[in-house]
Coordinates of C-alpha atoms in Angstrom, one line a residue:
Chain A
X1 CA 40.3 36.5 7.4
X2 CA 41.9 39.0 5.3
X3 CA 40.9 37.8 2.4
X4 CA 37.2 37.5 2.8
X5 CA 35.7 39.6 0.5
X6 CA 33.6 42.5 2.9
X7 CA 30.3 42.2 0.6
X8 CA 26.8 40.9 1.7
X9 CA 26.1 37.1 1.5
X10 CA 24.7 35.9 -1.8
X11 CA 21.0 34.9 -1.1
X12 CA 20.3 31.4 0.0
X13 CA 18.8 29.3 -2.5
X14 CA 15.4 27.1 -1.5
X15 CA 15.8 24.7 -4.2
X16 CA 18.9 23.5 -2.2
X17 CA 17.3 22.7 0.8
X18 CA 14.4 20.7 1.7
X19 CA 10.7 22.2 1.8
X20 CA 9.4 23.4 5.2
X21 CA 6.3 21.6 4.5
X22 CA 6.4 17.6 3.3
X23 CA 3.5 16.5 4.8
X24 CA 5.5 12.7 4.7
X25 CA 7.0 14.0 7.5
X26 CA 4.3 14.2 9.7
X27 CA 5.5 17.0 12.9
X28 CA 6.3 19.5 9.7
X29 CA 3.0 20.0 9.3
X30 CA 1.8 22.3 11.9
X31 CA 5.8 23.7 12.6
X32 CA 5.9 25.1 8.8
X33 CA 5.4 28.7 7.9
X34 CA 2.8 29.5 5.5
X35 CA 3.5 32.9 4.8
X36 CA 5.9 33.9 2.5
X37 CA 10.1 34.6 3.9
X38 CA 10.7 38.0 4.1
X39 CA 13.9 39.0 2.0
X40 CA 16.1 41.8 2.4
X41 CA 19.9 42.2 1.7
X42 CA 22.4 40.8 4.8
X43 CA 23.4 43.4 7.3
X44 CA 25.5 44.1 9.9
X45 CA 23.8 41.2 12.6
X46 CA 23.9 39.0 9.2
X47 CA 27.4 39.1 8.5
X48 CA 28.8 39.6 11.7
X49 CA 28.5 36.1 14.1
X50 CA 30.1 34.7 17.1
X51 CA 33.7 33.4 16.8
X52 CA 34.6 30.3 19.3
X53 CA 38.6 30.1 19.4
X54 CA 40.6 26.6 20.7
X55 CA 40.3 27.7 23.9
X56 CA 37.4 25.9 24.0
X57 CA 37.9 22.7 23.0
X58 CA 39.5 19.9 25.4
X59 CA 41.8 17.3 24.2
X60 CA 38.9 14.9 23.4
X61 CA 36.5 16.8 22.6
X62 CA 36.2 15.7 18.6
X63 CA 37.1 12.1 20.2
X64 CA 33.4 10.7 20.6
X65 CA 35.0 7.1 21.5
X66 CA 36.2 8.3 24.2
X67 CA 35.3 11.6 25.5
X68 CA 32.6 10.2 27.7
X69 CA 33.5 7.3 29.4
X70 CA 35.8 6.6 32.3
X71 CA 39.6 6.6 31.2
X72 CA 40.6 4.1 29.2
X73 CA 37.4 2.6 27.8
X74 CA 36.0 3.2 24.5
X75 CA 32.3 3.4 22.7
X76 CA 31.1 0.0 21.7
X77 CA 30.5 0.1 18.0
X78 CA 32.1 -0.2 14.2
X79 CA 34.6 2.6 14.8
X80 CA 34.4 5.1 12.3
X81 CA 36.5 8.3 11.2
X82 CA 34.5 11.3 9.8
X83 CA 36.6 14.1 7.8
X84 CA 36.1 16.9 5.5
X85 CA 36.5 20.2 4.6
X86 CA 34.3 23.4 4.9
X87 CA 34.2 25.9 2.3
X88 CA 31.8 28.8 1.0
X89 CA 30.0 28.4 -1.9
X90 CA 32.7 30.1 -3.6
X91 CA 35.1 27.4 -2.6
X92 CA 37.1 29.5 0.0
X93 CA 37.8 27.4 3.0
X94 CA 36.0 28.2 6.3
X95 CA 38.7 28.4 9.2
X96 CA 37.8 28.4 12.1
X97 CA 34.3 27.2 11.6
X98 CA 33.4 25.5 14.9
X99 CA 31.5 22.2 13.9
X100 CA 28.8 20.4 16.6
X101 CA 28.1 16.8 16.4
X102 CA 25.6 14.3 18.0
X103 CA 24.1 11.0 17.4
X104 CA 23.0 7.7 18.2
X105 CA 25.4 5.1 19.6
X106 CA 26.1 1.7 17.6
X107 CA 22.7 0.3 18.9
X108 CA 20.2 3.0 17.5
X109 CA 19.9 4.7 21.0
X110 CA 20.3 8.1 22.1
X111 CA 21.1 9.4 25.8
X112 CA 18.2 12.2 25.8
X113 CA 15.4 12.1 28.6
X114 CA 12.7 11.6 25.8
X115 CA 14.1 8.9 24.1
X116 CA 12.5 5.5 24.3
X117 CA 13.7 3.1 21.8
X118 CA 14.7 -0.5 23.6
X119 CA 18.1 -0.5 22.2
X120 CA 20.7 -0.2 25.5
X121 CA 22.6 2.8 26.3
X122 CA 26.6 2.5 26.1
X123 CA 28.1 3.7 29.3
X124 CA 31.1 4.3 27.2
X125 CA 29.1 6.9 24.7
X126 CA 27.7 10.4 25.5
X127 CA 27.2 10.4 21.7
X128 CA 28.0 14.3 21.3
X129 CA 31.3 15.9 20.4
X130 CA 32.7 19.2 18.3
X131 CA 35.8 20.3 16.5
X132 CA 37.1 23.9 14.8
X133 CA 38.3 23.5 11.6
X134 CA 41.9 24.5 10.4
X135 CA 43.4 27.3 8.2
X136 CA 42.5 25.1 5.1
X137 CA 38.8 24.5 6.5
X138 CA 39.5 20.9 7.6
X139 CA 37.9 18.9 10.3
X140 CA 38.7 15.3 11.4
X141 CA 36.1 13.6 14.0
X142 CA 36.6 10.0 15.9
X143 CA 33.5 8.2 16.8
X144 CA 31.2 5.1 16.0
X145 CA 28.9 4.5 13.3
X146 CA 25.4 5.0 14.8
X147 CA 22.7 2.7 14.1
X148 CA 19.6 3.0 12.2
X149 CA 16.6 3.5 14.2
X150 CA 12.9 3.2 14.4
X151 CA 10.8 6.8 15.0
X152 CA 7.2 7.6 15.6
X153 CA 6.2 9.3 12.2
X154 CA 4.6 6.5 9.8
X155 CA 3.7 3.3 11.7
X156 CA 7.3 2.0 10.1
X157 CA 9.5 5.0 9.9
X158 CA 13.3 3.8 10.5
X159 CA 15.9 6.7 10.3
X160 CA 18.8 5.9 8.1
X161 CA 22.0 6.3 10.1
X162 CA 23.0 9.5 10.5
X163 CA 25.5 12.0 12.1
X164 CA 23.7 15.7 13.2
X165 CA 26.5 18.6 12.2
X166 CA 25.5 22.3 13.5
X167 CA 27.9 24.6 12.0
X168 CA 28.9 27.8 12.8
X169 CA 30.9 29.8 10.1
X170 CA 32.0 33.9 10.3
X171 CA 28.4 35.0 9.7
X172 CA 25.0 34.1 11.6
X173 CA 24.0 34.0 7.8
X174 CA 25.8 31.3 7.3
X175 CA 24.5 29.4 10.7
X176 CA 23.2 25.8 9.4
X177 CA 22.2 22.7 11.1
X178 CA 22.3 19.3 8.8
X179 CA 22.4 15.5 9.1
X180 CA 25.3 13.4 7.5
X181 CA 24.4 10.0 6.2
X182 CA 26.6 7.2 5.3
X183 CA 27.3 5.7 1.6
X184 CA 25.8 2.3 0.8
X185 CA 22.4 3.0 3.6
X186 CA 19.0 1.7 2.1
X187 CA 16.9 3.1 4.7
X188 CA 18.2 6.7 2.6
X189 CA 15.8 6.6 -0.5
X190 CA 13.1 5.5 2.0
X191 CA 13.4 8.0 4.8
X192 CA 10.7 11.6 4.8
X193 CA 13.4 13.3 6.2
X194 CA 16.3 12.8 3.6
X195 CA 12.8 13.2 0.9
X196 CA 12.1 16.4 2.0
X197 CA 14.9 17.8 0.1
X198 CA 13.8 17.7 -3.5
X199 CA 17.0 17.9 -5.0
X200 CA 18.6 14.4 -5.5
X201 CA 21.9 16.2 -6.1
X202 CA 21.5 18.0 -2.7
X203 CA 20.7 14.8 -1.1
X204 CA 24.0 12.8 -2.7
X205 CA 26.0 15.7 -1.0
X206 CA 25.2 14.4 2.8
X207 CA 25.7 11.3 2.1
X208 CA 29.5 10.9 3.2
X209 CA 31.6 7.9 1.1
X210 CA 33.8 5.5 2.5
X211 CA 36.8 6.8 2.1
X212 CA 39.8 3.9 2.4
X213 CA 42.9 6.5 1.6
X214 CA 42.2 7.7 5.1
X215 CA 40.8 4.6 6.7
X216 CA 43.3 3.6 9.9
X217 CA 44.4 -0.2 9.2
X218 CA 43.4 -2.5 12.0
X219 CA 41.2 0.6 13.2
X220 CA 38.6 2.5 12.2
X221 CA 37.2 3.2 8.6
X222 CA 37.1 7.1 7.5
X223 CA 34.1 8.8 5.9
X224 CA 34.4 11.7 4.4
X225 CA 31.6 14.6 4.5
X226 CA 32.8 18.3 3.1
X227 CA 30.2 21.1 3.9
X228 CA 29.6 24.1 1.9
X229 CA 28.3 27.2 3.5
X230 CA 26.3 30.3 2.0
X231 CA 29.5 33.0 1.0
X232 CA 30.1 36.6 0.6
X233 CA 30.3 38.6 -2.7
X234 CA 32.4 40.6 -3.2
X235 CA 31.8 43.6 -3.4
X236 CA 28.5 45.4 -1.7
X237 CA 27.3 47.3 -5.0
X238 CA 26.4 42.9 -5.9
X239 CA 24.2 43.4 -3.1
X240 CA 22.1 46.2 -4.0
X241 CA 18.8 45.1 -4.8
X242 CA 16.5 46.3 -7.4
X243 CA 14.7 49.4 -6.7
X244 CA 16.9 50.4 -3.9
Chain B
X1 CA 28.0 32.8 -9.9
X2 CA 27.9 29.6 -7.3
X3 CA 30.8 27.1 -7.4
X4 CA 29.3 24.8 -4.9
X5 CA 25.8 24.6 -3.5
X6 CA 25.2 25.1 0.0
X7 CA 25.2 22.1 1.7
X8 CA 20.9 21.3 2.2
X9 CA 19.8 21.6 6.0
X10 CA 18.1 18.8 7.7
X11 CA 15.9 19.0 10.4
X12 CA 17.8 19.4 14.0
X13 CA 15.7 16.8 15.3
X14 CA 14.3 16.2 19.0
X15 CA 18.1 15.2 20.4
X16 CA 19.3 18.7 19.3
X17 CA 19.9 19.7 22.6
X18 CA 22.7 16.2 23.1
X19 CA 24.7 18.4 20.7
X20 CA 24.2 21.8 21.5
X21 CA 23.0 21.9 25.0
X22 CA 24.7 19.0 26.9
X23 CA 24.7 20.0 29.9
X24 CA 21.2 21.2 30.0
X25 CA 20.5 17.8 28.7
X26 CA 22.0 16.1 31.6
X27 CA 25.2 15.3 29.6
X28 CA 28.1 16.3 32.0
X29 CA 31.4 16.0 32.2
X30 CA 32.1 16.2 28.2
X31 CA 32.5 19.7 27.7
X32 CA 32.6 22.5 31.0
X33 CA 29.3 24.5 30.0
X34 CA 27.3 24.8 27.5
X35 CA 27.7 27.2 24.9
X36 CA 25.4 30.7 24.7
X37 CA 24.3 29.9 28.2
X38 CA 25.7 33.5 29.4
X39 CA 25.7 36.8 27.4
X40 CA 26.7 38.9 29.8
X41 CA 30.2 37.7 31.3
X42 CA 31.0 40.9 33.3
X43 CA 30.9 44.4 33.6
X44 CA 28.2 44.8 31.0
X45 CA 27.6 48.3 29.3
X46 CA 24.0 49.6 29.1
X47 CA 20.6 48.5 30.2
X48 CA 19.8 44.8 31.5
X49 CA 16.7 43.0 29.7
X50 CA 15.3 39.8 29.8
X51 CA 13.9 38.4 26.6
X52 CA 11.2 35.7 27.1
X53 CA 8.6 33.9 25.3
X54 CA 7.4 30.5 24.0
X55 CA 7.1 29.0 20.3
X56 CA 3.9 28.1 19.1
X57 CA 3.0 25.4 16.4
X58 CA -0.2 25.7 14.3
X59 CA -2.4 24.2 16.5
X60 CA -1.1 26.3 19.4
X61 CA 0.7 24.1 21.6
X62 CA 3.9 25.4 22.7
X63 CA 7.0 23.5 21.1
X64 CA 8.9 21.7 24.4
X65 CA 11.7 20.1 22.3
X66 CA 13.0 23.8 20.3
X67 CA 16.3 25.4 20.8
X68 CA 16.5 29.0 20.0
X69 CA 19.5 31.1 19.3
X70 CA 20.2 34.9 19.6
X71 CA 23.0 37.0 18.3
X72 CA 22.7 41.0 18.8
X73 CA 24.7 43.8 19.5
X74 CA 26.4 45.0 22.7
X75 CA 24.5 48.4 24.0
X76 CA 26.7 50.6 21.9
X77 CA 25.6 49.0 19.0
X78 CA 28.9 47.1 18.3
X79 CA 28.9 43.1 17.5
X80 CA 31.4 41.2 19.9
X81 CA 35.0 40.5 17.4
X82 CA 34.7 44.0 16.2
X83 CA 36.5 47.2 17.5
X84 CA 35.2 48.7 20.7
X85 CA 32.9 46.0 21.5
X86 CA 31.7 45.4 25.1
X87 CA 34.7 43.0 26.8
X88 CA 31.7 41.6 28.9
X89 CA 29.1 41.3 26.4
X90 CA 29.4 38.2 23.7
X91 CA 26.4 38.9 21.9
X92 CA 25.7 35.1 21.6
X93 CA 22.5 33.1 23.6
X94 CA 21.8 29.8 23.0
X95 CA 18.6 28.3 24.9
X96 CA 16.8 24.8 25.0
X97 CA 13.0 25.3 25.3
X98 CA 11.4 24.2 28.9
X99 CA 11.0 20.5 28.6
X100 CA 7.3 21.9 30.4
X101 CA 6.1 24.7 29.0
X102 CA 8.5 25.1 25.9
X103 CA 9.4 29.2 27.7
X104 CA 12.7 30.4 26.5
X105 CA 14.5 33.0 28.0
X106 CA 17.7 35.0 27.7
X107 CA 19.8 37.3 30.2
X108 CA 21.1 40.1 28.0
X109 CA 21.0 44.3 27.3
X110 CA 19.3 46.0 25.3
X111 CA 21.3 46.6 21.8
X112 CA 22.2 49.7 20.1
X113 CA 20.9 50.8 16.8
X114 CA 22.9 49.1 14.0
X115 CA 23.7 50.2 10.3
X116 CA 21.6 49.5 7.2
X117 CA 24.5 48.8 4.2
X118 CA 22.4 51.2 1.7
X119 CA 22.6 54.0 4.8
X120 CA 20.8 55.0 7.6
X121 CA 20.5 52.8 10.6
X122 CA 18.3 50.2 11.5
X123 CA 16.3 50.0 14.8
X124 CA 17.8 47.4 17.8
X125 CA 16.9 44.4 17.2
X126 CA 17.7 41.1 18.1
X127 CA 18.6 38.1 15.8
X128 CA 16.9 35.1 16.5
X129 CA 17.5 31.4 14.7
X130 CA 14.7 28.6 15.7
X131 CA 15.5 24.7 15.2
X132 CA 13.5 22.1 16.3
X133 CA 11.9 18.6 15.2
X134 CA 9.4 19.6 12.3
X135 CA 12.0 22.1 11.2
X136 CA 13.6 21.6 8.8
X137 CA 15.8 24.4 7.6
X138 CA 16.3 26.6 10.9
X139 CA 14.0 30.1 10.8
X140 CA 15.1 33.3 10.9
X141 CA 13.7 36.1 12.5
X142 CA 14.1 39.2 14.7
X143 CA 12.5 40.4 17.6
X144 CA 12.4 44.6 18.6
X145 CA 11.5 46.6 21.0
X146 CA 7.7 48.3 21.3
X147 CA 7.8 51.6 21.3
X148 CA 11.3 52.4 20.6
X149 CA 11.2 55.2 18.3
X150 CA 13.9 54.3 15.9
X151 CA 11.3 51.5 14.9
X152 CA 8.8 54.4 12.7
X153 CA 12.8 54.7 10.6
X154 CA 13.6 50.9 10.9
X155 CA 13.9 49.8 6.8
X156 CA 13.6 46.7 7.2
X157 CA 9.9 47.2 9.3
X158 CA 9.4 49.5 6.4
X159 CA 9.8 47.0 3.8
X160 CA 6.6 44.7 5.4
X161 CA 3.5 44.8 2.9
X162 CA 1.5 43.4 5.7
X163 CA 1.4 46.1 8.4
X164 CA -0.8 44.0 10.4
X165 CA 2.3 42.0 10.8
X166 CA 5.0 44.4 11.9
X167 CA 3.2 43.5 15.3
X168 CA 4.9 40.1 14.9
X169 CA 8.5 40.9 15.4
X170 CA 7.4 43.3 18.4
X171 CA 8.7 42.3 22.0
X172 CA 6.6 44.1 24.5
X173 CA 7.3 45.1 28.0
X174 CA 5.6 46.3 31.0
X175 CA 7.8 47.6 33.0
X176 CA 10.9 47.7 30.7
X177 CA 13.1 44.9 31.9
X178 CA 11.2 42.0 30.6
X179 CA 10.5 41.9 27.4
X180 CA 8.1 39.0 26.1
X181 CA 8.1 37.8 22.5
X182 CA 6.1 34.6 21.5
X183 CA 6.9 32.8 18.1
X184 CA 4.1 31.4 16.1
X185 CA 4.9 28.8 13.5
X186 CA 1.7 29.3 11.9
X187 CA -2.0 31.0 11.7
X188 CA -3.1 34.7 11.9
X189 CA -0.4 35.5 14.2
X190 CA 2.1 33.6 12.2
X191 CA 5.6 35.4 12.9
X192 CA 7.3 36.9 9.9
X193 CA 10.8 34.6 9.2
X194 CA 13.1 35.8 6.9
X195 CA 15.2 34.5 4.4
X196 CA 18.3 36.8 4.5

């Protein structure tokens, strides 16, 4: 990207993310750090990152209906489209970002070795999937809405539904894991997760709307969820820190 | 400054590894291999380490449900995408913690010294990114080598008020091959993370 400016990454800002420790959410309590972060201006093994080119991706790989069962049958679910865009904090779109997803299938169930909610498994859903975005930062993802699920935190704790997005942009600085949520959820207000972010502006951003311009008729519905990543300045004299 | 906020983490969950190590979960046949599961893909330049360790919470207990991340130069001290870099090296691991004893462990060399932006060069080192359930915005830390001497004129060691702590980010090795370097989440050990 030629046009990437070559400076450090602006620092990341705490107040946009959720607190390592909220005590509501019971397994942060003993897997926070209580000592302060250590800050220091983004090098060489901050900026730099690993790139992951089309050559990995198979023809169904952002195609969670379908990229898991045999030939010709789909997920059982509400079929859902999930779209978006991912730009830099500066608003400069993020080619080439590769994008991770897993979740639940329609039911509330995962297919993981520790899960044991009663919900069934689908044979049709593997429930994970990934996609690299194009030279305008977009993304476009095929699946089924997951269901909302009960969890061992609090002796009622129901996860609101959610999609899990790791993204991988041109920096390891920029490496972020998240959780998209869906417009219209009440379990969202109620759930320690989603609560440990104190801003209610940060939470609004994961939670995707429906978006009908790009819903399929007699198909699937479209959500869409745009993610912003930490960007670069640009130039490295912004980067200099007091006292250096 | 800031046009748009970074988008807030969430915590990658206990299922982490249905997304980002299928296979290793026992999710074939979606995508060929997992990704980060080899660094070295050839030929590799330099010397051959193993890095290995376990997480610790606060209580001590290892974390069985982590996934930990490493990104680090090729042995000449070159990231993989920029000129000269090792062909057989691609800098990336990716590892799900034992489902038994929560080890990690990655196959890799032993990095070159790197530049520091303001000058002068910084010790190797290898980037490491920690998510698990009870995480929730992925931590960021390093781990290098004992007794390298580039460490005494490393500046980011030199910025630690704490010296008792530079210990932290130490792997240590007995024989030079395996290097082991626990995490600790919390308490007198507690690893330094950073926020860069």
């Amino acid at each position: 990207m030629s046009d990437v400016p070559k400076g450090g990454y602006a620092a990341r800002q705490p107040g946009h993310h959720p607190v390592a420790l909220y005590p509501p959410y019971r397994t942060s309590v003993k897997r926070s750090p209580q000592a302060a972060p250590l800050s220091f201006p983004t090098t060489m093994s901050e900026e730099t990152g690993p790139v992951f080119g089309h050559d990995i991706l198979g023809p169904l790989d952002a195609d969670l209906l379908h990229n898991f069962g045999p030939q010709d049958r789909s997920a059982i679910g509400p079929r859902i489209l999930v779209h978006g865009r991912v730009a830099d904090q500066f608003d400069r779109p993020v080619a080439g970002a590769l994008l991770e997803v897993w979740q639940a299938n329609a039911g509330g169930r995962y297919r993981h070795a520790r899960e044991g909610y009663i919900a069934p498994l689908d044979p049709n859903f593997g429930g994970c999937g990934r996609v690299i975005t194009d030279a305008e930062g977009r993304y476009e993802l095929r699946t089924v809405l997951p269901g909302p699920y009960p969890w061992p935190n609090g002796p009622n704790d129901w996860r609101p539904a959610h999609i899990h997005f790791s993204v991988f942009g041109h920096g390891f600085a920029q490496r972020l894991i998240t959780q998209m949520y869906f417009e219209g959820d009440p379990l969202i207000p109620l759930c320690p997760i989603v609560r440990s972010i104190q801003d209610e502006d940060a939470v609004s951003r994961l939670i995707a709307p429906l978006d009908m311009t790009r819903s399929l008729p007699m198909d699937a519905r479209a959500y869409r969820f745009d993610i912003t990543l930490r960007g670069r300045r640009q130039t490295i004299f912004e980067n200099r820190m007091e006292g250096l | 400054m800031t046009d748009r906020p970074e988008t807030a983490s969430q915590t990658a969950g206990p299922y982490v590894h249905i997304g980002c190590t299928p296979n290793a979960a026992g999710i074939t046949g979606v995508f060929p291999t997992d990704l980060g599961a080899r660094m070295i893909t050839g030929e590799v330049a330099g010397k051959r380490i193993t890095l290995t360790g376990q997480i610790f919470d606060g209580t001590g207990t290892p974390l069985r449900d982590a996934m930990i991340e490493a990104w680090q130069a090729d042995a000449g001290g070159r990231f993989a995408g920029q000129d000269g870099a090792d062909p057989h090296f691609t800098g990336f691991g990716r590892c799900a913690c034992d489902a038994t004893d929560g080890s990690y462990r990655f196959e890799t060399v032993l990095p070159g010294a790197v530049p520091w932006p303001q000058g002068g060069t910084q010790a190797p080192h290898i980037t490491l990114w920690i998510v698990a359930r009870g995480i929730n915005l992925g931590l960021h830390t390093r781990a290098y080598f004992d007794g390298q001497p580039q460490n005494a004129k490393d500046p980011l060691l030199a910025r630690i008020e704490h010296k008792s702590r530079v210990q932290t980010l130490m792997a240590k090795s007995e024989d030079g091959l395996t290097y082991h370097f626990n995490i600790h989440l919390q308490g007198v050990e507690e690893t330094i993370f950073f926020d860069a």
